[in-house]
Amino acid sequence: MKEKILVTGGTGYIGSHTVVELQNSGYEVIIIDNLSNSSADVVDNIEKVSGIRPVFEKLDCLDYTGLDALFSKYKGIKAIIHFAASKAVGESVEKPLLYYRNNIVSLINLLELMSKHGVNGIVFSSSCTVYGEPDQLPVTEQAPIKPATSPYGNTKQINEEIIRDTITSGVPIDAILLRYFNPIGAHPSTLLGELPNGVPQNLIPYLTQTAIGIREKLSVFGEDYNTPDGSCIRDFINVVDLAKAHVIAIDRILNGKQKAKVETFNIGTGRGLSVLELISIFEKATGVKLNYQIVGRRVGDIEKVWANPDYANSELGWKAETSIEDTLLSAWKWQLKLRERGIQ
Ligand code: WQD
């Protein structure tokens, strides 16, 4: 068994896939999650996939005393992957203080306690949202950070700065900031995937719920963007590929391979796909006809963004591998599985 890794938000969508990949690579995983947007059953499913039951403690990263006790209980944690955060863009506009408290105080608590308990590595779940509407595409890590368009996006920017400032002050922590593009899909086992709360805000869960008949039709937001077909363009990254990037980041920190104490990587495929292209690929890959309608733009949407993942490819030796067809098929199989389980 390799080192102990603490995964905050480890029962969530990206967290659960990452726990499996960490376990597959021999790491011992401790999950904490407040279960605000996930359920404890996920731990059972992680065990079914990897054959190993991770330690799970229900804990909120806002609970400083609880976190302090956790580090004392599980001595020898070598690094943290910090996923736990509120992540709904629209909700963050309505409840900014909830987002600032949850996302920022959690990170501050962790960084303070890392120093106290001698934990020296952190991988942070950041987002391409920090680039806003990029001036140049594909977007590299050197692209300027644009003013955030939502409190959620702002928490990602602020948290990146908090990590940089803390490390610059001389605290012995190494960090890797992973800027995800649009994570989609589910585990090929159909045991893990995204479980949106209520009406989905993101494209893929809305799309698969429409395909299965839970929603009547998908609204495609905008047809007059400056893109070949008029709909927005994104870089859709498979969630298992994304999870694997975290394992490489942890290896890199623990093996002292970093070129700087804080490193930043784009985690995307390098391929931009429009919303309409994605729908057509989904229909071909699954054989399911999707009911959709083009409507007006959604306020706050970026027109087009996709990654230049060259730095992650060459420096981490990581590359998105799964085809978009397989990724969409996995999302569809997950939706079918949810119906079988009577969940949605
Ligand atoms: C993708 C495209 C929509 C729903 C957001 C956050 C980002 C990230 C992921 C994390 C857009 C269009 C969507 C629908 C549609 N973070 N769309 N009909 O906005 O790129 O990114 O989620 O948690 O930080 O900003 O993702 O999936 O909402 O939208 O036409 O019903 O699909 O307009 O062009 P987005 P998304």
mmCIF file of N, CA, C and O in Angstrom, residues 267-338:
data_model
loop_
_atom_site.group_PDB
_atom_site.id
_atom_site.type_symbol
_atom_site.label_atom_id
_atom_site.label_comp_id
_atom_site.label_asym_id
_atom_site.label_seq_id
_atom_site.Cartn_x
_atom_site.Cartn_y
_atom_site.Cartn_z
ATOM 1 N N ILE A 267 -6.671 20.702 -17.967
ATOM 2 C CA ILE A 267 -7.071 19.315 -18.163
ATOM 3 C C ILE A 267 -8.273 19.297 -19.115
ATOM 4 O O ILE A 267 -9.428 19.459 -18.713
ATOM 5 N N GLY A 268 -7.939 19.138 -20.364
ATOM 6 C CA GLY A 268 -8.960 19.103 -21.414
ATOM 7 C C GLY A 268 -8.455 18.238 -22.555
ATOM 8 O O GLY A 268 -7.337 17.704 -22.499
ATOM 9 N N THR A 269 -9.288 18.111 -23.596
ATOM 10 C CA THR A 269 -8.913 17.230 -24.709
ATOM 11 C C THR A 269 -8.152 17.975 -25.800
ATOM 12 O O THR A 269 -7.484 17.365 -26.621
ATOM 13 N N GLY A 270 -8.343 19.298 -25.862
ATOM 14 C CA GLY A 270 -7.768 20.077 -26.947
ATOM 15 C C GLY A 270 -8.727 20.187 -28.130
ATOM 16 O O GLY A 270 -8.416 20.811 -29.142
ATOM 17 N N ARG A 271 -9.903 19.571 -28.004
ATOM 18 C CA ARG A 271 -10.870 19.592 -29.102
ATOM 19 C C ARG A 271 -12.118 20.359 -28.663
ATOM 20 O O ARG A 271 -12.725 20.031 -27.646
ATOM 21 N N GLY A 272 -12.470 21.345 -29.432
ATOM 22 C CA GLY A 272 -13.698 22.092 -29.142
ATOM 23 C C GLY A 272 -14.858 21.482 -29.906
ATOM 24 O O GLY A 272 -14.738 21.187 -31.100
ATOM 25 N N LEU A 273 -15.963 21.236 -29.228
ATOM 26 C CA LEU A 273 -17.167 20.702 -29.877
ATOM 27 C C LEU A 273 -18.337 21.624 -29.567
ATOM 28 O O LEU A 273 -18.503 22.049 -28.414
ATOM 29 N N SER A 274 -19.155 21.888 -30.564
ATOM 30 C CA SER A 274 -20.308 22.750 -30.305
ATOM 31 C C SER A 274 -21.411 21.918 -29.655
ATOM 32 O O SER A 274 -21.423 20.678 -29.744
ATOM 33 N N VAL A 275 -22.345 22.622 -29.046
ATOM 34 C CA VAL A 275 -23.474 21.941 -28.403
ATOM 35 C C VAL A 275 -24.242 21.121 -29.448
ATOM 36 O O VAL A 275 -24.611 19.970 -29.193
ATOM 37 N N LEU A 276 -24.433 21.691 -30.635
ATOM 38 C CA LEU A 276 -25.177 20.949 -31.674
ATOM 39 C C LEU A 276 -24.391 19.742 -32.188
ATOM 40 O O LEU A 276 -24.972 18.683 -32.447
ATOM 41 N N GLU A 277 -23.073 19.899 -32.293
ATOM 42 C CA GLU A 277 -22.253 18.738 -32.696
ATOM 43 C C GLU A 277 -22.372 17.624 -31.662
ATOM 44 O O GLU A 277 -22.473 16.443 -31.992
ATOM 45 N N LEU A 278 -22.333 18.039 -30.398
ATOM 46 C CA LEU A 278 -22.402 17.056 -29.329
ATOM 47 C C LEU A 278 -23.723 16.278 -29.383
ATOM 48 O O LEU A 278 -23.746 15.050 -29.222
ATOM 49 N N ILE A 279 -24.801 16.996 -29.624
ATOM 50 C CA ILE A 279 -26.115 16.341 -29.716
ATOM 51 C C ILE A 279 -26.105 15.318 -30.857
ATOM 52 O O ILE A 279 -26.562 14.184 -30.693
ATOM 53 N N SER A 280 -25.527 15.714 -31.979
ATOM 54 C CA SER A 280 -25.524 14.801 -33.115
ATOM 55 C C SER A 280 -24.645 13.576 -32.837
ATOM 56 O O SER A 280 -25.010 12.446 -33.190
ATOM 57 N N ILE A 281 -23.520 13.777 -32.159
ATOM 58 C CA ILE A 281 -22.665 12.626 -31.811
ATOM 59 C C ILE A 281 -23.402 11.706 -30.824
ATOM 60 O O ILE A 281 -23.349 10.483 -30.930
ATOM 61 N N PHE A 282 -24.117 12.318 -29.884
ATOM 62 C CA PHE A 282 -24.879 11.522 -28.913
ATOM 63 C C PHE A 282 -25.909 10.657 -29.640
ATOM 64 O O PHE A 282 -26.048 9.464 -29.363
ATOM 65 N N GLU A 283 -26.620 11.271 -30.592
ATOM 66 C CA GLU A 283 -27.672 10.526 -31.310
ATOM 67 C C GLU A 283 -27.076 9.358 -32.087
ATOM 68 O O GLU A 283 -27.613 8.252 -32.070
ATOM 69 N N LYS A 284 -25.937 9.618 -32.733
ATOM 70 C CA LYS A 284 -25.307 8.541 -33.522
ATOM 71 C C LYS A 284 -24.762 7.444 -32.614
ATOM 72 O O LYS A 284 -24.915 6.262 -32.898
ATOM 73 N N ALA A 285 -24.121 7.843 -31.525
ATOM 74 C CA ALA A 285 -23.466 6.860 -30.648
ATOM 75 C C ALA A 285 -24.477 5.981 -29.923
ATOM 76 O O ALA A 285 -24.223 4.805 -29.667
ATOM 77 N N THR A 286 -25.639 6.557 -29.590
ATOM 78 C CA THR A 286 -26.599 5.808 -28.771
ATOM 79 C C THR A 286 -27.775 5.285 -29.591
ATOM 80 O O THR A 286 -28.502 4.409 -29.119
ATOM 81 N N GLY A 287 -27.979 5.864 -30.769
ATOM 82 C CA GLY A 287 -29.147 5.488 -31.560
ATOM 83 C C GLY A 287 -30.440 6.089 -31.015
ATOM 84 O O GLY A 287 -31.533 5.700 -31.429
ATOM 85 N N VAL A 288 -30.313 7.017 -30.073
ATOM 86 C CA VAL A 288 -31.501 7.636 -29.479
ATOM 87 C C VAL A 288 -31.703 9.021 -30.097
ATOM 88 O O VAL A 288 -30.770 9.812 -30.179
ATOM 89 N N LYS A 289 -32.915 9.299 -30.505
ATOM 90 C CA LYS A 289 -33.229 10.607 -31.094
ATOM 91 C C LYS A 289 -33.547 11.569 -29.952
ATOM 92 O O LYS A 289 -34.317 11.254 -29.053
ATOM 93 N N LEU A 290 -32.928 12.717 -30.012
ATOM 94 C CA LEU A 290 -33.109 13.660 -28.907
ATOM 95 C C LEU A 290 -34.096 14.758 -29.280
ATOM 96 O O LEU A 290 -34.009 15.346 -30.359
ATOM 97 N N ASN A 291 -35.015 15.022 -28.383
ATOM 98 C CA ASN A 291 -35.944 16.122 -28.588
ATOM 99 C C ASN A 291 -35.290 17.408 -28.080
ATOM 100 O O ASN A 291 -35.040 17.535 -26.880
ATOM 101 N N TYR A 292 -34.972 18.315 -28.992
ATOM 102 C CA TYR A 292 -34.376 19.572 -28.547
ATOM 103 C C TYR A 292 -34.901 20.737 -29.347
ATOM 104 O O TYR A 292 -35.457 20.562 -30.436
ATOM 105 N N GLN A 293 -34.681 21.915 -28.775
ATOM 106 C CA GLN A 293 -35.196 23.124 -29.417
ATOM 107 C C GLN A 293 -34.176 24.229 -29.166
ATOM 108 O O GLN A 293 -33.638 24.334 -28.053
ATOM 109 N N ILE A 294 -33.933 24.989 -30.209
ATOM 110 C CA ILE A 294 -32.981 26.087 -30.023
ATOM 111 C C ILE A 294 -33.726 27.286 -29.447
ATOM 112 O O ILE A 294 -34.789 27.664 -29.942
ATOM 113 N N VAL A 295 -33.198 27.811 -28.359
ATOM 114 C CA VAL A 295 -33.833 28.966 -27.707
ATOM 115 C C VAL A 295 -32.787 30.080 -27.599
ATOM 116 O O VAL A 295 -31.683 29.966 -28.133
ATOM 117 N N GLY A 296 -33.126 31.127 -26.864
ATOM 118 C CA GLY A 296 -32.208 32.268 -26.729
ATOM 119 C C GLY A 296 -30.976 31.919 -25.902
ATOM 120 O O GLY A 296 -30.894 30.858 -25.285
ATOM 121 N N ARG A 297 -30.042 32.845 -25.893
ATOM 122 C CA ARG A 297 -28.798 32.635 -25.137
ATOM 123 C C ARG A 297 -29.061 32.552 -23.632
ATOM 124 O O ARG A 297 -30.018 33.162 -23.141
ATOM 125 N N ARG A 298 -28.216 31.863 -22.925
ATOM 126 C CA ARG A 298 -28.255 31.832 -21.466
ATOM 127 C C ARG A 298 -27.311 32.924 -20.963
ATOM 128 O O ARG A 298 -26.157 32.985 -21.404
ATOM 129 N N VAL A 299 -27.802 33.730 -20.044
ATOM 130 C CA VAL A 299 -26.975 34.834 -19.535
ATOM 131 C C VAL A 299 -25.705 34.281 -18.896
ATOM 132 O O VAL A 299 -25.750 33.300 -18.143
ATOM 133 N N GLY A 300 -24.598 34.910 -19.219
ATOM 134 C CA GLY A 300 -23.339 34.541 -18.561
ATOM 135 C C GLY A 300 -22.544 33.472 -19.295
ATOM 136 O O GLY A 300 -21.425 33.146 -18.887
ATOM 137 N N ASP A 301 -23.101 32.883 -20.377
ATOM 138 C CA ASP A 301 -22.362 31.832 -21.088
ATOM 139 C C ASP A 301 -21.160 32.402 -21.844
ATOM 140 O O ASP A 301 -21.240 33.467 -22.449
ATOM 141 N N ILE A 302 -20.096 31.636 -21.829
ATOM 142 C CA ILE A 302 -18.918 31.919 -22.647
ATOM 143 C C ILE A 302 -19.239 31.409 -24.058
ATOM 144 O O ILE A 302 -19.872 30.366 -24.196
ATOM 145 N N GLU A 303 -18.792 32.132 -25.075
ATOM 146 C CA GLU A 303 -19.086 31.712 -26.455
ATOM 147 C C GLU A 303 -18.331 30.423 -26.818
ATOM 148 O O GLU A 303 -18.903 29.433 -27.255
ATOM 149 N N LYS A 304 -17.009 30.478 -26.649
ATOM 150 C CA LYS A 304 -16.227 29.285 -27.008
ATOM 151 C C LYS A 304 -14.970 29.205 -26.155
ATOM 152 O O LYS A 304 -14.289 30.205 -25.933
ATOM 153 N N VAL A 305 -14.715 28.007 -25.702
ATOM 154 C CA VAL A 305 -13.481 27.772 -24.952
ATOM 155 C C VAL A 305 -13.063 26.314 -25.097
ATOM 156 O O VAL A 305 -13.888 25.416 -25.005
ATOM 157 N N TRP A 306 -11.817 26.118 -25.461
ATOM 158 C CA TRP A 306 -11.251 24.770 -25.411
ATOM 159 C C TRP A 306 -9.774 24.867 -25.058
ATOM 160 O O TRP A 306 -9.160 25.922 -25.204
ATOM 161 N N ALA A 307 -9.262 23.743 -24.576
ATOM 162 C CA ALA A 307 -7.933 23.751 -23.967
ATOM 163 C C ALA A 307 -6.813 23.567 -24.970
ATOM 164 O O ALA A 307 -6.965 22.843 -25.955
ATOM 165 N N ASN A 308 -5.696 24.173 -24.659
ATOM 166 C CA ASN A 308 -4.435 23.684 -25.198
ATOM 167 C C ASN A 308 -3.855 22.811 -24.078
ATOM 168 O O ASN A 308 -3.403 23.338 -23.056
ATOM 169 N N PRO A 309 -3.904 21.493 -24.215
ATOM 170 C CA PRO A 309 -3.450 20.619 -23.133
ATOM 171 C C PRO A 309 -1.986 20.196 -23.294
ATOM 172 O O PRO A 309 -1.544 19.257 -22.634
ATOM 173 N N ASP A 310 -1.227 20.897 -24.170
ATOM 174 C CA ASP A 310 0.150 20.463 -24.475
ATOM 175 C C ASP A 310 1.012 20.343 -23.224
ATOM 176 O O ASP A 310 1.812 19.421 -23.098
ATOM 177 N N TYR A 311 0.854 21.317 -22.310
ATOM 178 C CA TYR A 311 1.723 21.303 -21.130
ATOM 179 C C TYR A 311 1.412 20.081 -20.254
ATOM 180 O O TYR A 311 2.319 19.388 -19.803
ATOM 181 N N ALA A 312 0.138 19.792 -20.071
ATOM 182 C CA ALA A 312 -0.239 18.590 -19.300
ATOM 183 C C ALA A 312 0.233 17.336 -20.032
ATOM 184 O O ALA A 312 0.734 16.388 -19.420
ATOM 185 N N ASN A 313 0.111 17.328 -21.363
ATOM 186 C CA ASN A 313 0.522 16.152 -22.155
ATOM 187 C C ASN A 313 2.010 15.888 -22.002
ATOM 188 O O ASN A 313 2.441 14.766 -21.730
ATOM 189 N N SER A 314 2.813 16.942 -22.149
ATOM 190 C CA SER A 314 4.254 16.716 -22.152
ATOM 191 C C SER A 314 4.811 16.617 -20.736
ATOM 192 O O SER A 314 5.645 15.765 -20.451
ATOM 193 N N GLU A 315 4.340 17.446 -19.853
ATOM 194 C CA GLU A 315 4.939 17.535 -18.519
ATOM 195 C C GLU A 315 4.397 16.455 -17.581
ATOM 196 O O GLU A 315 5.132 15.885 -16.794
ATOM 197 N N LEU A 316 3.109 16.174 -17.674
ATOM 198 C CA LEU A 316 2.528 15.151 -16.789
ATOM 199 C C LEU A 316 2.531 13.778 -17.462
ATOM 200 O O LEU A 316 2.357 12.757 -16.797
ATOM 201 N N GLY A 317 2.705 13.789 -18.788
ATOM 202 C CA GLY A 317 2.561 12.510 -19.499
ATOM 203 C C GLY A 317 1.111 12.045 -19.436
ATOM 204 O O GLY A 317 0.813 10.858 -19.504
ATOM 205 N N TRP A 318 0.202 12.989 -19.343
ATOM 206 C CA TRP A 318 -1.232 12.685 -19.284
ATOM 207 C C TRP A 318 -1.896 13.134 -20.576
ATOM 208 O O TRP A 318 -1.534 14.176 -21.123
ATOM 209 N N LYS A 319 -2.854 12.347 -21.025
ATOM 210 C CA LYS A 319 -3.574 12.726 -22.230
ATOM 211 C C LYS A 319 -5.010 12.203 -22.121
ATOM 212 O O LYS A 319 -5.221 11.093 -21.615
ATOM 213 N N ALA A 320 -5.959 12.981 -22.576
ATOM 214 C CA ALA A 320 -7.334 12.488 -22.639
ATOM 215 C C ALA A 320 -7.373 11.364 -23.670
ATOM 216 O O ALA A 320 -6.897 11.537 -24.790
ATOM 217 N N GLU A 321 -7.908 10.215 -23.282
ATOM 218 C CA GLU A 321 -7.833 9.049 -24.165
ATOM 219 C C GLU A 321 -9.174 8.590 -24.705
ATOM 220 O O GLU A 321 -9.259 8.012 -25.780
ATOM 221 N N THR A 322 -10.214 8.808 -23.932
ATOM 222 C CA THR A 322 -11.512 8.242 -24.291
ATOM 223 C C THR A 322 -12.175 9.060 -25.396
ATOM 224 O O THR A 322 -12.174 10.292 -25.329
ATOM 225 N N SER A 323 -12.743 8.385 -26.359
ATOM 226 C CA SER A 323 -13.397 9.117 -27.457
ATOM 227 C C SER A 323 -14.668 9.771 -26.934
ATOM 228 O O SER A 323 -15.267 9.312 -25.953
ATOM 229 N N ILE A 324 -15.093 10.788 -27.648
ATOM 230 C CA ILE A 324 -16.332 11.479 -27.261
ATOM 231 C C ILE A 324 -17.529 10.526 -27.404
ATOM 232 O O ILE A 324 -18.462 10.556 -26.593
ATOM 233 N N GLU A 325 -17.472 9.636 -28.388
ATOM 234 C CA GLU A 325 -18.572 8.669 -28.566
ATOM 235 C C GLU A 325 -18.693 7.767 -27.335
ATOM 236 O O GLU A 325 -19.783 7.567 -26.797
ATOM 237 N N ASP A 326 -17.553 7.213 -26.906
ATOM 238 C CA ASP A 326 -17.581 6.332 -25.727
ATOM 239 C C ASP A 326 -17.999 7.105 -24.480
ATOM 240 O O ASP A 326 -18.681 6.576 -23.596
ATOM 241 N N THR A 327 -17.562 8.355 -24.398
ATOM 242 C CA THR A 327 -17.897 9.158 -23.225
ATOM 243 C C THR A 327 -19.411 9.407 -23.168
ATOM 244 O O THR A 327 -20.040 9.254 -22.109
ATOM 245 N N LEU A 328 -19.985 9.758 -24.319
ATOM 246 C CA LEU A 328 -21.435 10.020 -24.338
ATOM 247 C C LEU A 328 -22.224 8.736 -24.108
ATOM 248 O O LEU A 328 -23.261 8.741 -23.436
ATOM 249 N N LEU A 329 -21.702 7.640 -24.641
ATOM 250 C CA LEU A 329 -22.339 6.348 -24.406
ATOM 251 C C LEU A 329 -22.318 6.009 -22.910
ATOM 252 O O LEU A 329 -23.298 5.496 -22.365
ATOM 253 N N SER A 330 -21.217 6.320 -22.250
ATOM 254 C CA SER A 330 -21.131 6.033 -20.809
ATOM 255 C C SER A 330 -22.135 6.883 -20.029
ATOM 256 O O SER A 330 -22.750 6.408 -19.070
ATOM 257 N N ALA A 331 -22.325 8.127 -20.458
ATOM 258 C CA ALA A 331 -23.309 8.992 -19.786
ATOM 259 C C ALA A 331 -24.719 8.424 -19.975
ATOM 260 O O ALA A 331 -25.546 8.434 -19.064
ATOM 261 N N TRP A 332 -24.969 7.902 -21.166
ATOM 262 C CA TRP A 332 -26.283 7.329 -21.469
ATOM 263 C C TRP A 332 -26.528 6.044 -20.672
ATOM 264 O O TRP A 332 -27.581 5.826 -20.080
ATOM 265 N N LYS A 333 -25.494 5.180 -20.628
ATOM 266 C CA LYS A 333 -25.632 3.930 -19.858
ATOM 267 C C LYS A 333 -25.861 4.224 -18.375
ATOM 268 O O LYS A 333 -26.587 3.513 -17.686
ATOM 269 N N TRP A 334 -25.221 5.268 -17.893
ATOM 270 C CA TRP A 334 -25.404 5.683 -16.493
ATOM 271 C C TRP A 334 -26.846 6.119 -16.264
ATOM 272 O O TRP A 334 -27.473 5.736 -15.278
ATOM 273 N N GLN A 335 -27.395 6.878 -17.204
ATOM 274 C CA GLN A 335 -28.784 7.323 -17.077
ATOM 275 C C GLN A 335 -29.734 6.116 -17.067
ATOM 276 O O GLN A 335 -30.671 6.051 -16.272
ATOM 277 N N LEU A 336 -29.447 5.145 -17.942
ATOM 278 C CA LEU A 336 -30.287 3.933 -17.973
ATOM 279 C C LEU A 336 -30.174 3.172 -16.657
ATOM 280 O O LEU A 336 -31.161 2.653 -16.124
ATOM 281 N N LYS A 337 -28.981 3.134 -16.117
ATOM 282 C CA LYS A 337 -28.741 2.431 -14.850
ATOM 283 C C LYS A 337 -29.488 3.116 -13.704
ATOM 284 O O LYS A 337 -30.045 2.448 -12.819
ATOM 285 N N LEU A 338 -29.511 4.439 -13.736
ATOM 286 C CA LEU A 338 -30.219 5.172 -12.683
ATOM 287 C C LEU A 338 -31.705 4.795 -12.696
ATOM 288 O O LEU A 338 -32.319 4.620 -11.651
#
